[in-house]
Amino acid sequence: MAFELSPLPYAKDALAPHMSAETIEYHHDKHHRAYVDTLNELVAGTALAERSLEDIISITSKDAAKASIFNNAAQTWNHDFFWRSMRPNGGGEPTDGDLLSRIDRAFGGFDKLREAFAEAAKTEFGSGWAWIILDRGKLKVIKTSNADNPIAHHQVPLVACDVWEHAYYIDYRNRRPDFVAAFLDHLIDWEYAAQNLAHHVARKAA
Ligand code: FE2
């Protein structure tokens, strides 16, 4: 069965003015769709076509001959995750107790986490992603290049910011730090991060 472009979890203009409908129109309907369409073309008629997106990412991540499949599968997954990492009237600080205590343990407070995330997002050279992840149970901020993602490294992603230029150039031109600040102050969905954390904790306990 072919992979499909997941619909946005909100209206295209729901994140304005921090992310415009025009940005989302291009980013979701053109960039994201192109990754999904290319992935379908690349795996058509192969055994991979029957696997989950996560399986394809894991299987192809260490195989240089399958780099195109990895890139398009990971970007399909990353963008699904990115759209869900934001919500209208997002931003601010998390309220979930487990997430907050892990932030305190790993970073010594929310402000330090925010600083680390902003730094990772700003300093990723070229195209890539900033993430908050669990790595063997420990909360970390990481950045990845191009399509690379935490699943390929057996890490658990909680929330992500796309820092490819296509994510911000229409609204912010070259000012990536302003986009990252808007993401953290107005867009990031901490409830989604808390849900991903709770889901992982429940799965480990099962
Ligand atoms: Fe993107």
mmCIF file of C-alpha atoms and ligand atoms in Angstrom:
data_model
loop_
_atom_site.group_PDB
_atom_site.id
_atom_site.type_symbol
_atom_site.label_atom_id
_atom_site.label_comp_id
_atom_site.label_asym_id
_atom_site.label_seq_id
_atom_site.Cartn_x
_atom_site.Cartn_y
_atom_site.Cartn_z
ATOM 1 C CA MET A 1 0.000 0.000 0.000
ATOM 2 C CA ALA A 2 1.332 3.374 -0.946
ATOM 3 C CA PHE A 3 2.326 5.914 1.654
ATOM 4 C CA GLU A 4 0.082 8.941 1.902
ATOM 5 C CA LEU A 5 0.634 12.584 2.728
ATOM 6 C CA SER A 6 -0.828 13.008 6.213
ATOM 7 C CA PRO A 7 -3.273 15.883 6.459
ATOM 8 C CA LEU A 8 -2.244 18.817 8.633
ATOM 9 C CA PRO A 9 -3.587 18.655 12.195
ATOM 10 C CA TYR A 10 -4.846 22.288 11.863
ATOM 11 C CA ALA A 11 -5.884 24.772 9.187
ATOM 12 C CA LYS A 12 -3.147 26.215 6.974
ATOM 13 C CA ASP A 13 -3.598 29.682 8.464
ATOM 14 C CA ALA A 14 -3.832 28.451 12.069
ATOM 15 C CA LEU A 15 -0.178 29.178 12.925
ATOM 16 C CA ALA A 16 -0.090 32.713 11.489
ATOM 17 C CA PRO A 17 1.514 35.141 11.952
ATOM 18 C CA HIS A 18 4.357 32.970 13.292
ATOM 19 C CA MET A 19 4.137 30.599 10.343
ATOM 20 C CA SER A 20 2.102 31.849 7.403
ATOM 21 C CA ALA A 21 -0.417 29.930 5.327
ATOM 22 C CA GLU A 22 1.880 30.510 2.340
ATOM 23 C CA THR A 23 4.805 28.805 4.106
ATOM 24 C CA ILE A 24 2.618 25.856 5.072
ATOM 25 C CA GLU A 25 1.141 25.662 1.569
ATOM 26 C CA TYR A 26 4.624 25.249 0.090
ATOM 27 C CA HIS A 27 6.072 23.205 2.927
ATOM 28 C CA HIS A 28 3.268 20.681 3.372
ATOM 29 C CA ASP A 29 1.635 20.569 -0.055
ATOM 30 C CA LYS A 30 4.820 20.734 -2.142
ATOM 31 C CA HIS A 31 7.949 19.788 -0.146
ATOM 32 C CA HIS A 32 6.370 17.205 2.145
ATOM 33 C CA ARG A 33 4.248 15.779 -0.675
ATOM 34 C CA ALA A 34 7.336 15.443 -2.895
ATOM 35 C CA TYR A 35 9.068 13.291 -0.249
ATOM 36 C CA VAL A 36 6.017 11.015 -0.002
ATOM 37 C CA ASP A 37 5.630 10.734 -3.783
ATOM 38 C CA THR A 38 9.344 10.037 -4.317
ATOM 39 C CA LEU A 39 9.362 7.425 -1.562
ATOM 40 C CA ASN A 40 6.443 5.647 -3.222
ATOM 41 C CA GLU A 41 8.251 5.658 -6.568
ATOM 42 C CA LEU A 42 11.472 4.319 -5.021
ATOM 43 C CA VAL A 43 9.905 1.419 -3.103
ATOM 44 C CA ALA A 44 7.202 0.457 -5.636
ATOM 45 C CA GLY A 45 7.361 -3.265 -6.361
ATOM 46 C CA THR A 46 10.018 -3.950 -3.686
ATOM 47 C CA ALA A 47 9.705 -5.686 -0.316
ATOM 48 C CA LEU A 48 10.092 -2.287 1.382
ATOM 49 C CA ALA A 49 6.730 -1.167 0.005
ATOM 50 C CA GLU A 50 5.057 -3.493 2.534
ATOM 51 C CA ARG A 51 7.014 -2.224 5.545
ATOM 52 C CA SER A 52 6.192 0.617 7.923
ATOM 53 C CA LEU A 53 7.873 3.980 7.522
ATOM 54 C CA GLU A 54 9.821 3.386 10.756
ATOM 55 C CA ASP A 55 11.008 -0.022 9.489
ATOM 56 C CA ILE A 56 12.157 1.487 6.189
ATOM 57 C CA ILE A 57 14.098 4.189 8.061
ATOM 58 C CA SER A 58 15.849 1.602 10.267
ATOM 59 C CA ILE A 59 16.549 -0.838 7.422
ATOM 60 C CA THR A 60 18.003 1.764 5.027
ATOM 61 C CA SER A 61 19.812 4.029 7.498
ATOM 62 C CA LYS A 62 23.146 2.182 7.322
ATOM 63 C CA ASP A 63 22.959 1.233 3.633
ATOM 64 C CA ALA A 64 24.640 3.800 1.388
ATOM 65 C CA ALA A 65 23.101 2.179 -1.696
ATOM 66 C CA LYS A 66 19.658 2.989 -0.292
ATOM 67 C CA ALA A 67 20.391 6.607 0.667
ATOM 68 C CA SER A 68 17.617 7.994 -1.544
ATOM 69 C CA ILE A 69 15.042 5.714 0.042
ATOM 70 C CA PHE A 70 16.294 6.624 3.512
ATOM 71 C CA ASN A 71 16.211 10.346 2.746
ATOM 72 C CA ASN A 72 12.660 10.317 1.421
ATOM 73 C CA ALA A 73 11.322 7.941 4.085
ATOM 74 C CA ALA A 74 12.940 9.927 6.895
ATOM 75 C CA GLN A 75 11.746 13.255 5.487
ATOM 76 C CA THR A 76 8.213 11.857 5.165
ATOM 77 C CA TRP A 77 8.335 10.784 8.808
ATOM 78 C CA ASN A 78 10.129 13.931 10.032
ATOM 79 C CA HIS A 79 7.533 16.232 8.498
ATOM 80 C CA ASP A 80 4.591 14.281 9.970
ATOM 81 C CA PHE A 81 6.327 14.671 13.308
ATOM 82 C CA PHE A 82 7.116 18.355 12.754
ATOM 83 C CA TRP A 83 3.510 19.339 11.964
ATOM 84 C CA ARG A 84 2.451 17.625 15.190
ATOM 85 C CA SER A 85 5.224 19.328 17.138
ATOM 86 C CA MET A 86 3.359 22.633 16.690
ATOM 87 C CA ARG A 87 -0.097 23.926 17.513
ATOM 88 C CA PRO A 88 -1.945 27.234 17.421
ATOM 89 C CA ASN A 89 -1.194 29.209 20.610
ATOM 90 C CA GLY A 90 1.688 26.882 21.420
ATOM 91 C CA GLY A 91 5.014 27.837 22.947
ATOM 92 C CA GLY A 92 5.794 28.747 26.509
ATOM 93 C CA GLU A 93 6.684 26.106 29.059
ATOM 94 C CA PRO A 94 5.598 22.500 29.537
ATOM 95 C CA THR A 95 3.240 21.627 32.374
ATOM 96 C CA ASP A 96 3.614 17.831 32.386
ATOM 97 C CA GLY A 97 5.213 16.668 35.641
ATOM 98 C CA ASP A 98 7.357 13.859 34.223
ATOM 99 C CA LEU A 99 8.630 16.022 31.370
ATOM 100 C CA LEU A 100 9.428 18.890 33.749
ATOM 101 C CA SER A 101 11.321 16.678 36.189
ATOM 102 C CA ARG A 102 13.345 15.144 33.337
ATOM 103 C CA ILE A 103 14.137 18.663 32.063
ATOM 104 C CA ASP A 104 15.293 19.642 35.545
ATOM 105 C CA ARG A 105 17.460 16.536 35.890
ATOM 106 C CA ALA A 106 19.056 16.817 32.459
ATOM 107 C CA PHE A 107 19.356 20.601 32.069
ATOM 108 C CA GLY A 108 18.863 22.181 35.481
ATOM 109 C CA GLY A 109 15.668 23.975 34.458
ATOM 110 C CA PHE A 110 13.502 24.949 31.506
ATOM 111 C CA ASP A 111 15.484 28.081 30.602
ATOM 112 C CA LYS A 112 18.601 25.970 30.065
ATOM 113 C CA LEU A 113 16.701 23.529 27.847
ATOM 114 C CA ARG A 114 15.291 26.424 25.820
ATOM 115 C CA GLU A 115 18.785 27.849 25.400
ATOM 116 C CA ALA A 116 20.186 24.476 24.294
ATOM 117 C CA PHE A 117 17.366 23.932 21.795
ATOM 118 C CA ALA A 118 17.684 27.417 20.301
ATOM 119 C CA GLU A 119 21.444 26.957 20.010
ATOM 120 C CA ALA A 120 21.105 23.560 18.293
ATOM 121 C CA ALA A 121 18.520 24.908 15.852
ATOM 122 C CA LYS A 122 20.576 28.004 15.043
ATOM 123 C CA THR A 123 23.905 26.226 14.635
ATOM 124 C CA GLU A 124 22.832 23.248 12.515
ATOM 125 C CA PHE A 125 24.968 24.032 9.464
ATOM 126 C CA GLY A 126 22.875 23.958 6.317
ATOM 127 C CA SER A 127 19.715 21.874 6.240
ATOM 128 C CA GLY A 128 18.559 19.791 9.172
ATOM 129 C CA TRP A 129 16.532 19.412 12.317
ATOM 130 C CA ALA A 130 16.630 20.234 16.038
ATOM 131 C CA TRP A 131 15.111 17.653 18.397
ATOM 132 C CA ILE A 132 14.373 16.917 22.011
ATOM 133 C CA ILE A 133 14.883 13.210 22.455
ATOM 134 C CA LEU A 134 15.245 10.434 24.973
ATOM 135 C CA ASP A 135 18.545 8.630 24.609
ATOM 136 C CA ARG A 136 18.582 5.539 26.815
ATOM 137 C CA GLY A 137 16.121 7.253 29.121
ATOM 138 C CA LYS A 138 17.970 10.563 29.317
ATOM 139 C CA LEU A 139 16.503 13.763 27.910
ATOM 140 C CA LYS A 140 18.784 15.426 25.343
ATOM 141 C CA VAL A 141 18.755 18.172 22.722
ATOM 142 C CA ILE A 142 20.322 17.132 19.439
ATOM 143 C CA LYS A 143 20.575 18.374 15.873
ATOM 144 C CA THR A 144 20.627 16.204 12.758
ATOM 145 C CA SER A 145 21.674 16.989 9.199
ATOM 146 C CA ASN A 146 19.497 16.748 6.122
ATOM 147 C CA ALA A 147 16.996 13.887 6.576
ATOM 148 C CA ASP A 148 18.737 12.153 9.477
ATOM 149 C CA ASN A 149 16.530 11.454 12.464
ATOM 150 C CA PRO A 150 16.605 9.908 15.962
ATOM 151 C CA ILE A 151 14.842 6.684 14.922
ATOM 152 C CA ALA A 152 17.892 5.783 12.843
ATOM 153 C CA HIS A 153 19.960 6.008 16.045
ATOM 154 C CA HIS A 154 17.596 4.104 18.363
ATOM 155 C CA GLN A 155 16.606 7.319 20.122
ATOM 156 C CA VAL A 156 13.069 8.411 21.003
ATOM 157 C CA PRO A 157 12.014 11.760 19.516
ATOM 158 C CA LEU A 158 9.713 13.936 21.653
ATOM 159 C CA VAL A 159 9.487 17.104 19.562
ATOM 160 C CA ALA A 160 11.244 18.581 16.483
ATOM 161 C CA CYS A 161 11.875 21.806 14.607
ATOM 162 C CA ASP A 162 12.588 21.795 10.870
ATOM 163 C CA VAL A 163 15.451 24.214 10.164
ATOM 164 C CA TRP A 164 15.690 23.665 6.422
ATOM 165 C CA GLU A 165 15.398 27.060 4.714
ATOM 166 C CA HIS A 166 12.067 26.003 3.199
ATOM 167 C CA ALA A 167 10.630 26.025 6.734
ATOM 168 C CA TYR A 168 11.176 29.735 7.287
ATOM 169 C CA TYR A 169 12.446 31.613 4.230
ATOM 170 C CA ILE A 170 9.077 33.014 3.115
ATOM 171 C CA ASP A 171 8.305 34.426 6.580
ATOM 172 C CA TYR A 172 11.752 35.166 7.998
ATOM 173 C CA ARG A 173 14.091 35.256 4.981
ATOM 174 C CA ASN A 174 17.587 34.435 6.277
ATOM 175 C CA ARG A 175 16.712 35.106 9.951
ATOM 176 C CA ARG A 176 16.667 31.535 11.228
ATOM 177 C CA PRO A 177 17.144 32.641 14.887
ATOM 178 C CA ASP A 178 13.893 34.671 14.675
ATOM 179 C CA PHE A 179 12.053 31.632 13.308
ATOM 180 C CA VAL A 180 13.461 29.448 16.092
ATOM 181 C CA ALA A 181 12.397 32.005 18.717
ATOM 182 C CA ALA A 182 8.864 32.084 17.240
ATOM 183 C CA PHE A 183 8.791 28.276 17.248
ATOM 184 C CA LEU A 184 9.702 28.188 20.944
ATOM 185 C CA ASP A 185 7.541 31.128 22.035
ATOM 186 C CA HIS A 186 4.399 30.568 19.946
ATOM 187 C CA LEU A 187 4.327 27.225 18.140
ATOM 188 C CA ILE A 188 5.909 24.305 19.979
ATOM 189 C CA ASP A 189 3.351 21.855 21.379
ATOM 190 C CA TRP A 190 4.660 20.699 24.753
ATOM 191 C CA GLU A 191 1.624 18.453 25.176
ATOM 192 C CA TYR A 192 2.740 16.490 22.120
ATOM 193 C CA ALA A 193 6.209 16.100 23.678
ATOM 194 C CA ALA A 194 4.616 14.942 26.945
ATOM 195 C CA GLN A 195 2.398 12.460 25.068
ATOM 196 C CA ASN A 196 5.382 11.012 23.232
ATOM 197 C CA LEU A 197 7.231 10.689 26.546
ATOM 198 C CA ALA A 198 4.254 9.029 28.279
ATOM 199 C CA HIS A 199 3.760 6.667 25.326
ATOM 200 C CA HIS A 200 7.394 5.585 25.488
ATOM 201 C CA VAL A 201 7.329 5.119 29.280
ATOM 202 C CA ALA A 202 4.135 3.011 29.033
ATOM 203 C CA ARG A 203 5.590 0.882 26.236
ATOM 204 C CA LYS A 204 8.761 0.203 28.248
ATOM 205 C CA ALA A 205 6.731 -0.769 31.313
ATOM 206 C CA ALA A 206 4.485 -3.164 29.327
HETATM 207 FE FE FE2 B 1 10.799 20.700 5.728
#
